[in-house]
Amino acid sequence: RKEVEQDPGPFNVPEGATVAFNCTYSNSASQSFFWYRQDCRKEPKLLMSVYSSGNEDGRFTAQLNRASQYISLLIRDSKLSDSATYLCVVNDGTASKLTFGTGTRLQVTL
Amino acid sequence: DTGVSQDPRHKITKRGQNVTFRCDPISEHNRLYWYRQTLGQGPEFLTYFQNEAQLEKSRLLSDRFSAERPKGSFSTLEIQRTEQGDSAMYLCASSFGLGRPPRNTEAFFGQGTRLTVV
């Protein structure tokens, strides 16, 4: 079983749609959780950290379910500029290395 | 520019040659990470440093790979006797490494060095 699993997609959605990505992780000792965004042939960029209580940043909402070892990202009112690969990232229990999922590709269309 | 910088951005080398990449992290950051990414995959962890100490190395990091961070600032990643399978994007990232999660592990990436072995 992979340490971090994501549906690779692609998710093709029209502008204005709401889209949700899910991610599961295997290390129950993980302490920190993140969503990164990666554009084609660019470096990953931190989109948001995921807090236990859930958190929102504009159109983006992240949720964490520690019991199910599950993380989600919700994007509301999708924009063309949201088209990218979204990487689910989890640290190991010792708060050192970050482990990345393979990413979920999102394509927002007119 | 106060972000993470990597040099060179692109490297083409012949099989069997040695290559060295450099990473300059964000100056306040204690932790420095090296990752490798191939097409269609997420970044794969290679190694990380807390200041000058190399604390963890992935099994992906064969004997041909070596990384250093001599003064706890910039880092180098060397690949000896390159093979075609080494072709990838090599990403460097840094984070504070101190304080409470998740802030201590929020990592910021450089633009990467794209290696092509021919």
GROMACS .gro file of C-alpha atoms in nm:
model
  228
    1ARG     CA    1   0.000   0.000   0.000
    2LYS     CA    2   0.133   0.344  -0.090
    3GLU     CA    3   0.196   0.582   0.198
    4VAL     CA    4  -0.021   0.852   0.041
    5GLU     CA    5  -0.288   0.764  -0.214
    6GLN     CA    6  -0.478   0.993  -0.445
    7ASP     CA    7  -0.707   0.947  -0.742
    8PRO     CA    8  -0.486   1.058  -1.034
    9GLY     CA    9  -0.780   1.193  -1.234
   10PRO     CA   10  -0.793   1.384  -1.457
   11PHE     CA   11  -1.093   1.571  -1.329
   12ASN     CA   12  -1.245   1.775  -1.611
   13VAL     CA   13  -1.492   2.032  -1.479
   14PRO     CA   14  -1.659   2.342  -1.622
   15GLU     CA   15  -1.581   2.685  -1.489
   16GLY     CA   16  -1.785   2.761  -1.180
   17ALA     CA   17  -1.817   2.399  -1.071
   18THR     CA   18  -1.732   2.264  -0.728
   19VAL     CA   19  -1.479   1.983  -0.722
   20ALA     CA   20  -1.348   1.766  -0.438
   21PHE     CA   21  -1.026   1.569  -0.411
   22ASN     CA   22  -0.961   1.294  -0.161
   23CYS     CA   23  -0.647   1.148  -0.019
   24THR     CA   24  -0.571   0.865   0.225
   25TYR     CA   25  -0.251   0.809   0.420
   26SER     CA   26  -0.115   0.500   0.589
   27ASN     CA   27   0.100   0.634   0.875
   28SER     CA   28  -0.128   0.690   1.172
   29ALA     CA   29   0.154   0.880   1.348
   30SER     CA   30   0.156   1.156   1.085
   31GLN     CA   31   0.128   1.500   1.236
   32SER     CA   32   0.115   1.750   0.953
   33PHE     CA   33  -0.086   1.756   0.634
   34PHE     CA   34  -0.076   1.981   0.331
   35TRP     CA   35  -0.210   2.040  -0.015
   36TYR     CA   36   0.036   2.157  -0.276
   37ARG     CA   37  -0.039   2.278  -0.626
   38GLN     CA   38   0.192   2.199  -0.917
   39ASP     CA   39   0.166   2.353  -1.261
   40CYS     CA   40   0.306   2.170  -1.562
   41ARG     CA   41   0.688   2.153  -1.549
   42LYS     CA   42   0.699   2.382  -1.243
   43GLU     CA   43   0.785   2.323  -0.880
   44PRO     CA   44   0.517   2.232  -0.622
   45LYS     CA   45   0.381   2.532  -0.433
   46LEU     CA   46   0.216   2.518  -0.093
   47LEU     CA   47  -0.157   2.575  -0.134
   48MET     CA   48  -0.262   2.526   0.227
   49SER     CA   49  -0.183   2.342   0.546
   50VAL     CA   50  -0.463   2.120   0.677
   51TYR     CA   51  -0.566   2.165   1.037
   52SER     CA   52  -0.750   1.913   1.253
   53SER     CA   53  -1.054   2.138   1.276
   54GLY     CA   54  -1.063   2.194   0.903
   55ASN     CA   55  -0.977   2.525   0.742
   56GLU     CA   56  -1.081   2.749   0.462
   57ASP     CA   57  -0.892   2.991   0.240
   58GLY     CA   58  -1.119   3.173   0.000
   59ARG     CA   59  -1.263   2.918  -0.241
   60PHE     CA   60  -1.056   2.635  -0.096
   61THR     CA   61  -1.157   2.420   0.201
   62ALA     CA   62  -0.945   2.143   0.351
   63GLN     CA   63  -1.066   1.875   0.591
   64LEU     CA   64  -0.881   1.614   0.795
   65ASN     CA   65  -1.026   1.295   0.940
   66ARG     CA   66  -0.760   1.136   1.159
   67ALA     CA   67  -0.973   0.833   1.249
   68SER     CA   68  -1.013   0.741   0.882
   69GLN     CA   69  -0.671   0.878   0.784
   70TYR     CA   70  -0.834   1.082   0.514
   71ILE     CA   71  -0.777   1.434   0.383
   72SER     CA   72  -0.991   1.629   0.139
   73LEU     CA   73  -0.972   1.947  -0.063
   74LEU     CA   74  -1.281   2.124  -0.190
   75ILE     CA   75  -1.258   2.392  -0.457
   76ARG     CA   76  -1.567   2.606  -0.509
   77ASP     CA   77  -1.644   2.822  -0.811
   78SER     CA   78  -1.359   2.674  -1.016
   79LYS     CA   79  -1.156   2.910  -1.233
   80LEU     CA   80  -0.960   2.832  -1.547
   81SER     CA   81  -0.650   2.925  -1.349
   82ASP     CA   82  -0.718   2.641  -1.102
   83SER     CA   83  -0.611   2.391  -1.370
   84ALA     CA   84  -0.309   2.214  -1.222
   85THR     CA   85  -0.206   1.899  -1.036
   86TYR     CA   86  -0.297   1.894  -0.667
   87LEU     CA   87  -0.061   1.700  -0.444
   88CYS     CA   88  -0.162   1.560  -0.107
   89VAL     CA   89   0.134   1.571   0.133
   90VAL     CA   90   0.183   1.411   0.472
   91ASN     CA   91   0.478   1.425   0.709
   92ASP     CA   92   0.596   1.121   0.900
   93GLY     CA   93   0.547   1.092   1.275
   94THR     CA   94   0.886   1.240   1.355
   95ALA     CA   95   0.795   1.563   1.176
   96SER     CA   96   1.076   1.522   0.927
   97LYS     CA   97   1.031   1.420   0.566
   98LEU     CA   98   0.722   1.499   0.366
   99THR     CA   99   0.565   1.220   0.162
  100PHE     CA  100   0.378   1.316  -0.152
  101GLY     CA  101   0.092   1.147  -0.329
  102THR     CA  102   0.112   1.111  -0.706
  103GLY     CA  103  -0.122   1.407  -0.749
  104THR     CA  104  -0.468   1.464  -0.890
  105ARG     CA  105  -0.487   1.650  -1.215
  106LEU     CA  106  -0.761   1.912  -1.253
  107GLN     CA  107  -0.863   2.066  -1.584
  108VAL     CA  108  -1.116   2.348  -1.570
  109THR     CA  109  -1.281   2.427  -1.902
  110LEU     CA  110  -1.504   2.702  -2.039
  111ASP     CA  111   1.467   3.705  -0.425
  112THR     CA  112   1.439   3.536  -0.086
  113GLY     CA  113   1.303   3.202  -0.207
  114VAL     CA  114   1.481   2.871  -0.261
  115SER     CA  115   1.716   2.881  -0.558
  116GLN     CA  116   1.867   2.593  -0.750
  117ASP     CA  117   2.146   2.582  -1.001
  118PRO     CA  118   2.164   2.485  -1.279
  119ARG     CA  119   1.806   2.484  -1.402
  120HIS     CA  120   1.885   2.233  -1.673
  121LYS     CA  121   2.166   1.983  -1.717
  122ILE     CA  122   2.229   1.747  -2.006
  123THR     CA  123   2.506   1.497  -1.949
  124LYS     CA  124   2.642   1.183  -2.105
  125ARG     CA  125   2.597   0.852  -1.932
  126GLY     CA  126   2.884   0.782  -1.698
  127GLN     CA  127   2.964   1.146  -1.622
  128ASN     CA  128   2.938   1.304  -1.277
  129VAL     CA  129   2.705   1.594  -1.210
  130THR     CA  130   2.660   1.828  -0.915
  131PHE     CA  131   2.360   2.043  -0.830
  132ARG     CA  132   2.342   2.329  -0.584
  133CYS     CA  133   2.057   2.450  -0.365
  134ASP     CA  134   2.037   2.771  -0.164
  135PRO     CA  135   1.751   2.749   0.086
  136ILE     CA  136   1.552   3.031   0.246
  137SER     CA  137   1.804   3.180   0.487
  138GLU     CA  138   1.600   3.140   0.809
  139HIS     CA  139   1.523   2.774   0.738
  140ASN     CA  140   1.701   2.496   0.927
  141ARG     CA  141   1.580   2.203   0.722
  142LEU     CA  142   1.674   2.130   0.364
  143TYR     CA  143   1.528   1.848   0.156
  144TRP     CA  144   1.613   1.687  -0.175
  145TYR     CA  145   1.342   1.522  -0.382
  146ARG     CA  146   1.334   1.363  -0.725
  147GLN     CA  147   1.035   1.378  -0.956
  148THR     CA  148   0.966   1.191  -1.278
  149LEU     CA  149   0.680   1.252  -1.520
  150GLY     CA  150   0.340   1.165  -1.380
  151GLN     CA  151   0.468   1.098  -1.031
  152GLY     CA  152   0.475   1.300  -0.713
  153PRO     CA  153   0.812   1.407  -0.571
  154GLU     CA  154   1.004   1.120  -0.410
  155PHE     CA  155   1.207   1.188  -0.098
  156LEU     CA  156   1.585   1.146  -0.131
  157THR     CA  157   1.741   1.298   0.181
  158TYR     CA  158   1.715   1.583   0.430
  159PHE     CA  159   1.937   1.794   0.654
  160GLN     CA  160   1.873   1.963   0.984
  161ASN     CA  161   2.136   2.239   0.973
  162GLU     CA  162   2.454   2.060   0.858
  163ALA     CA  163   2.351   1.713   0.979
  164GLN     CA  164   2.215   1.468   0.724
  165LEU     CA  165   1.940   1.297   0.922
  166GLU     CA  166   1.774   1.062   0.676
  167LYS     CA  167   1.850   0.905   0.341
  168SER     CA  168   1.604   0.720   0.122
  169ARG     CA  169   1.679   0.376  -0.017
  170LEU     CA  170   1.643   0.550  -0.353
  171LEU     CA  171   1.973   0.721  -0.281
  172SER     CA  172   2.223   0.466  -0.410
  173ASP     CA  173   2.597   0.480  -0.346
  174ARG     CA  174   2.633   0.695  -0.656
  175PHE     CA  175   2.442   0.977  -0.488
  176SER     CA  176   2.588   1.199  -0.220
  177ALA     CA  177   2.458   1.516  -0.060
  178GLU     CA  178   2.629   1.767   0.163
  179ARG     CA  179   2.540   2.078   0.354
  180PRO     CA  180   2.877   2.172   0.500
  181LYS     CA  181   2.794   2.495   0.681
  182GLY     CA  182   2.425   2.445   0.730
  183SER     CA  183   2.343   2.686   0.451
  184PHE     CA  184   2.360   2.578   0.085
  185SER     CA  185   2.360   2.213  -0.016
  186THR     CA  186   2.500   2.012  -0.305
  187LEU     CA  187   2.375   1.688  -0.455
  188GLU     CA  188   2.625   1.489  -0.659
  189ILE     CA  189   2.548   1.197  -0.885
  190GLN     CA  190   2.846   0.990  -0.993
  191ARG     CA  191   2.854   0.770  -1.304
  192THR     CA  192   2.513   0.890  -1.420
  193GLU     CA  193   2.269   0.644  -1.576
  194GLN     CA  194   1.973   0.709  -1.804
  195GLY     CA  195   1.742   0.618  -1.517
  196ASP     CA  196   1.873   0.920  -1.327
  197SER     CA  197   1.696   1.152  -1.573
  198ALA     CA  198   1.443   1.345  -1.364
  199MET     CA  199   1.368   1.677  -1.202
  200TYR     CA  200   1.570   1.722  -0.883
  201LEU     CA  201   1.387   1.946  -0.639
  202CYS     CA  202   1.523   2.114  -0.331
  203ALA     CA  203   1.300   2.246  -0.053
  204SER     CA  204   1.350   2.410   0.284
  205SER     CA  205   1.145   2.456   0.599
  206PHE     CA  206   1.184   2.601   0.948
  207GLY     CA  207   1.205   2.264   1.121
  208LEU     CA  208   1.126   2.432   1.452
  209GLY     CA  209   0.806   2.522   1.628
  210ARG     CA  210   0.472   2.350   1.618
  211PRO     CA  211   0.321   2.150   1.334
  212PRO     CA  212   0.232   2.219   1.065
  213ARG     CA  213   0.432   2.540   1.048
  214ASN     CA  214   0.758   2.362   1.123
  215THR     CA  215   0.729   2.142   0.814
  216GLU     CA  216   0.573   2.380   0.562
  217ALA     CA  217   0.825   2.332   0.284
  218PHE     CA  218   0.902   2.570   0.002
  219PHE     CA  219   1.053   2.443  -0.319
  220GLY     CA  220   1.307   2.576  -0.563
  221GLN     CA  221   1.239   2.563  -0.935
  222GLY     CA  222   1.433   2.240  -0.968
  223THR     CA  223   1.718   2.111  -1.180
  224ARG     CA  224   1.605   1.907  -1.478
  225LEU     CA  225   1.863   1.638  -1.552
  226THR     CA  226   1.875   1.457  -1.883
  227VAL     CA  227   2.122   1.171  -1.921
  228VAL     CA  228   2.190   1.075  -2.282
   0.00000   0.00000   0.00000
